[in-house]
Amino acid sequence: MSYLLRKLSSSLLALLVIITITFILMHVIPGGPFDSEKKLPEPILKNLNARYHLDDPLWVQYVDYLKNLARGDLGPSFKYETRTVNDIIREGFPVSATLGAIVILIALFVGLFLGVIAALNQNKWQDYGAILLATMGVSVPSFIVAGLVMYIFAVKLRWFPPALWEGPKSMVLPVISLAGLPTAVIARLMRSSMLEVLNQDYIKTAKAKGLATKVIIYRHALRNAILPVITYLGPAIAGIFTGSFVVENIFAIPGLGKWFVQSITNRDYSVILGVTVFYSALLIFMNMLVDIAYAIVDPRIKLSDMKE
Amino acid sequence: MKETNIPAELFQPAEQDLDKLEAIVRPSMSYWADAWRRLKQNRAALVGLVIISLLVVMAIIGPYLNEWSYSDQVLSEANQPPSSKYWFGTDALGRDLFTRVWHGARISLLIGFVTSITSITIGTIYGSISGFFGGKVDEIMMRIVEIFYGIPFLLYVILLMLVMEPGLKTIIIALGAVYWLSTARIVRGQVLKLKEEEFVLAARTLGASTSRIILRHLIPNTMGPIIVMMTLTIPEAIFSEAFLSFLGLGVSVPKASWGYLANDGIKAIRSYPWQLFFPAFFISLTMLAFNLLGDGLRDALDPRMRK
């Protein structure tokens, strides 16, 4: 299992690098978190800094931060006195995760379907239609889709609410905005890998054996063609999360993305730091799951491990 | 098989002129001429190329086509719909959107091109060094890439933008710093394959130095994939800039990139939808054009994709 060990150690190292970089970046930002329009009196500032341990040497702060992280404590918010970063994540993340999960499921379903249809009808109208859709999906950014569907379906047609997060009806527009890109990429990946697989010898063998086309496609082609799509899932999840920063803001969805953007505007460093570390850890964990899934689905990886 | 009898007198000796036999009938075609021939057959890629040329021309002359500059405010004429006076309408401060859209095109295209060139250069150098030296060097260098690959890069661009002072230069540095990773991977893979070829051995035997082999022999031979990467990085950079401007981390006012204009437009979507429509249309058109061209270039330049 050297493949998985290697991936695991990479992931842990990546996480440490991320925490360190984020920590350093947040502390070299010119101006402290308590700078504002009217200058605070010196003693108050001193007390505030002492309260949040900002007067300790940097490396002490760093070690403290790591220690707290190990306990799962991401620290207090500098701007909202009564809230911690953990509170904010606990509140916002379930919303963002629900949105993200729906988006990835729909993107997988529609993307795989489009890709397979396109590959099976290569150079026919279904193929051109799917390619056209996919190229558009890659080209139109999520926030523009969000603006347009909001204008058409919420402002003009009034089919869906233009904002907030109340019930399934309010999910439709944000999901459409976010799902476009991953759907398009999955469709493109699936199409090209399906075309490649359909040319392989084992498909010809299956055909020669006299298997029904359906069986060949579902049992032989699909299972092999889906591999590149699995590797894309990691980046896809990352893309959906970053995309949700903007989409959650446009639709006023109380998710983590909205909090994150707000903390950028407020320059609330501990929240920025905490959410970044949280997202990075989550993505690294997801990538690891994807790698494991890949090793399970693709037996060639295990084989190469045994040879080593 | 049926036997056929052909009388011997029907046979005639073939003309044997060695000069004619070895003559090259068709003009020889360089790699680039061949690629251009392929690209010309790809209608979608040509459409992309034409759109990009038009966009570049409009970015250059567009802001001068009417009497307003991108920062002129006519408050009495705020939020005007498109008309013969204001071709794309005006924004909340009475600024002419036509001029602002083409001014935004300059910023977005500039960011696209410069970021792409910067990141591709870094990635190419990094990847070719890693691939050429192989062994431990390669292991460590690729391990670093792998670690950075796991980082959600837009988060890091956001952090970098917070740390550095906002502006055009910062965006280009921040984006260039994250986009080189995939180029490094691709170039490394190519160099790893190419360095075993005879022409590298020949160059080595003739006493070429390592840097000469990398710069004069290996990198030119990976130009195909590099150009494809470059074309496909441009729309990504334009998208990221728009995204950052959308979060309020882009270029500073009164300069206006497309992302900034789109953000303004979304705020006004209920009453003045054209303020979103025009920048949104041109962002999408630009990304579409570069994607079409990039896909076409990949088919034309990447030997592995050839059927």
PDB file of C-alpha atoms in Angstrom, chain A residues 6 9-10 13-14 18 21-22 25-26 28-30 135 138-141 143-144 147 151 155 162 188 242 245-246 250 260-261 264 267 272 276 279-280 283-284, chain B residues 139 143 146-148 150-152 154-156 158-160 162-163 239 242-243 246-247 249 262 266 269-270 273 276 279-280 283-284 287-288 291-292 295 298 307:
ATOM      1  CA  ARG A   6       2.665   8.225  -0.155  1.00  0.00           C
ATOM      2  CA  SER A   9       2.117  11.668   3.846  1.00  0.00           C
ATOM      3  CA  SER A  10       1.772  14.168   0.998  1.00  0.00           C
ATOM      4  CA  LEU A  13       2.631  17.670   4.658  1.00  0.00           C
ATOM      5  CA  ALA A  14       0.382  19.785   2.442  1.00  0.00           C
ATOM      6  CA  ILE A  18      -0.992  25.391   4.259  1.00  0.00           C
ATOM      7  CA  ILE A  21       1.724  29.801   4.892  1.00  0.00           C
ATOM      8  CA  THR A  22      -1.692  31.021   5.967  1.00  0.00           C
ATOM      9  CA  LEU A  25       0.454  35.636   5.471  1.00  0.00           C
ATOM     10  CA  MET A  26      -2.094  36.664   8.065  1.00  0.00           C
ATOM     11  CA  VAL A  28       2.536  40.065   7.712  1.00  0.00           C
ATOM     12  CA  ILE A  29      -0.569  41.958   6.618  1.00  0.00           C
ATOM     13  CA  PRO A  30       0.102  45.629   7.265  1.00  0.00           C
ATOM     14  CA  THR A 135     -17.891  24.344 -24.127  1.00  0.00           C
ATOM     15  CA  VAL A 138     -16.681  25.822 -19.302  1.00  0.00           C
ATOM     16  CA  SER A 139     -16.785  29.364 -20.657  1.00  0.00           C
ATOM     17  CA  VAL A 140     -19.502  31.044 -18.617  1.00  0.00           C
ATOM     18  CA  PRO A 141     -18.350  31.794 -15.039  1.00  0.00           C
ATOM     19  CA  PHE A 143     -21.329  34.276 -11.006  1.00  0.00           C
ATOM     20  CA  ILE A 144     -22.536  35.257 -14.447  1.00  0.00           C
ATOM     21  CA  GLY A 147     -26.836  36.772 -12.362  1.00  0.00           C
ATOM     22  CA  TYR A 151     -32.776  37.841 -13.741  1.00  0.00           C
ATOM     23  CA  VAL A 155     -36.991  38.745 -11.459  1.00  0.00           C
ATOM     24  CA  PRO A 162     -34.196  35.383  -5.785  1.00  0.00           C
ATOM     25  CA  ARG A 188     -15.872  16.455 -21.774  1.00  0.00           C
ATOM     26  CA  THR A 242     -14.640  28.574  -4.122  1.00  0.00           C
ATOM     27  CA  PHE A 245     -18.133  32.127  -2.098  1.00  0.00           C
ATOM     28  CA  VAL A 246     -19.634  34.254  -4.808  1.00  0.00           C
ATOM     29  CA  ILE A 250     -25.400  36.698  -4.743  1.00  0.00           C
ATOM     30  CA  PHE A 260     -15.717  33.996   4.442  1.00  0.00           C
ATOM     31  CA  VAL A 261     -16.330  36.852   2.022  1.00  0.00           C
ATOM     32  CA  ILE A 264     -12.487  39.404   3.911  1.00  0.00           C
ATOM     33  CA  ARG A 267     -10.477  42.034   7.510  1.00  0.00           C
ATOM     34  CA  ILE A 272     -10.045  34.135   7.327  1.00  0.00           C
ATOM     35  CA  THR A 276      -8.923  28.741   5.009  1.00  0.00           C
ATOM     36  CA  TYR A 279     -11.445  24.370   3.763  1.00  0.00           C
ATOM     37  CA  SER A 280      -7.922  23.193   2.988  1.00  0.00           C
ATOM     38  CA  LEU A 283     -10.265  19.398   0.494  1.00  0.00           C
ATOM     39  CA  ILE A 284      -7.162  17.443   1.343  1.00  0.00           C
TER      40      ILE A 284
ATOM     41  CA  GLU B 139      11.474  13.360  -6.690  1.00  0.00           C
ATOM     42  CA  ARG B 143       6.791  16.307  -4.394  1.00  0.00           C
ATOM     43  CA  GLU B 146       2.157  17.638  -5.489  1.00  0.00           C
ATOM     44  CA  ILE B 147       1.860  19.391  -2.124  1.00  0.00           C
ATOM     45  CA  PHE B 148       0.926  22.710  -3.714  1.00  0.00           C
ATOM     46  CA  GLY B 150      -3.547  19.919  -2.902  1.00  0.00           C
ATOM     47  CA  ILE B 151      -4.042  23.547  -1.934  1.00  0.00           C
ATOM     48  CA  PRO B 152      -7.275  25.192  -3.074  1.00  0.00           C
ATOM     49  CA  LEU B 154      -8.139  30.511  -5.270  1.00  0.00           C
ATOM     50  CA  LEU B 155      -8.068  30.670  -1.464  1.00  0.00           C
ATOM     51  CA  TYR B 156      -4.372  31.427  -1.710  1.00  0.00           C
ATOM     52  CA  ILE B 158      -7.366  35.650  -2.023  1.00  0.00           C
ATOM     53  CA  LEU B 159      -4.884  35.572   0.868  1.00  0.00           C
ATOM     54  CA  LEU B 160      -2.087  36.948  -1.317  1.00  0.00           C
ATOM     55  CA  LEU B 162      -5.099  40.602   1.125  1.00  0.00           C
ATOM     56  CA  VAL B 163      -1.421  40.774   2.014  1.00  0.00           C
ATOM     57  CA  PHE B 239     -11.996  34.210 -14.926  1.00  0.00           C
ATOM     58  CA  ALA B 242     -13.219  38.586 -12.590  1.00  0.00           C
ATOM     59  CA  PHE B 243     -13.821  36.393  -9.552  1.00  0.00           C
ATOM     60  CA  PHE B 246     -16.241  40.295  -7.723  1.00  0.00           C
ATOM     61  CA  LEU B 247     -15.052  39.813  -4.143  1.00  0.00           C
ATOM     62  CA  LEU B 249     -10.105  42.262  -4.333  1.00  0.00           C
ATOM     63  CA  ALA B 262     -20.261  42.419 -13.613  1.00  0.00           C
ATOM     64  CA  ILE B 266     -25.486  42.151 -10.359  1.00  0.00           C
ATOM     65  CA  ILE B 269     -29.973  43.457 -11.790  1.00  0.00           C
ATOM     66  CA  ARG B 270     -33.571  44.140 -10.801  1.00  0.00           C
ATOM     67  CA  PRO B 273     -30.167  44.430 -16.271  1.00  0.00           C
ATOM     68  CA  LEU B 276     -24.769  43.040 -16.019  1.00  0.00           C
ATOM     69  CA  PRO B 279     -19.739  42.739 -19.197  1.00  0.00           C
ATOM     70  CA  ALA B 280     -21.160  39.237 -18.668  1.00  0.00           C
ATOM     71  CA  ILE B 283     -16.378  37.759 -20.306  1.00  0.00           C
ATOM     72  CA  SER B 284     -18.178  34.677 -21.573  1.00  0.00           C
ATOM     73  CA  MET B 287     -13.486  32.662 -22.407  1.00  0.00           C
ATOM     74  CA  LEU B 288     -15.391  30.774 -25.095  1.00  0.00           C
ATOM     75  CA  ASN B 291     -11.367  27.664 -25.065  1.00  0.00           C
ATOM     76  CA  LEU B 292     -12.294  26.999 -28.706  1.00  0.00           C
ATOM     77  CA  ASP B 295      -9.072  22.912 -27.966  1.00  0.00           C
ATOM     78  CA  ARG B 298      -4.514  20.827 -28.763  1.00  0.00           C
ATOM     79  CA  LYS B 307      -5.931   9.894 -35.176  1.00  0.00           C
TER      80      LYS B 307
END
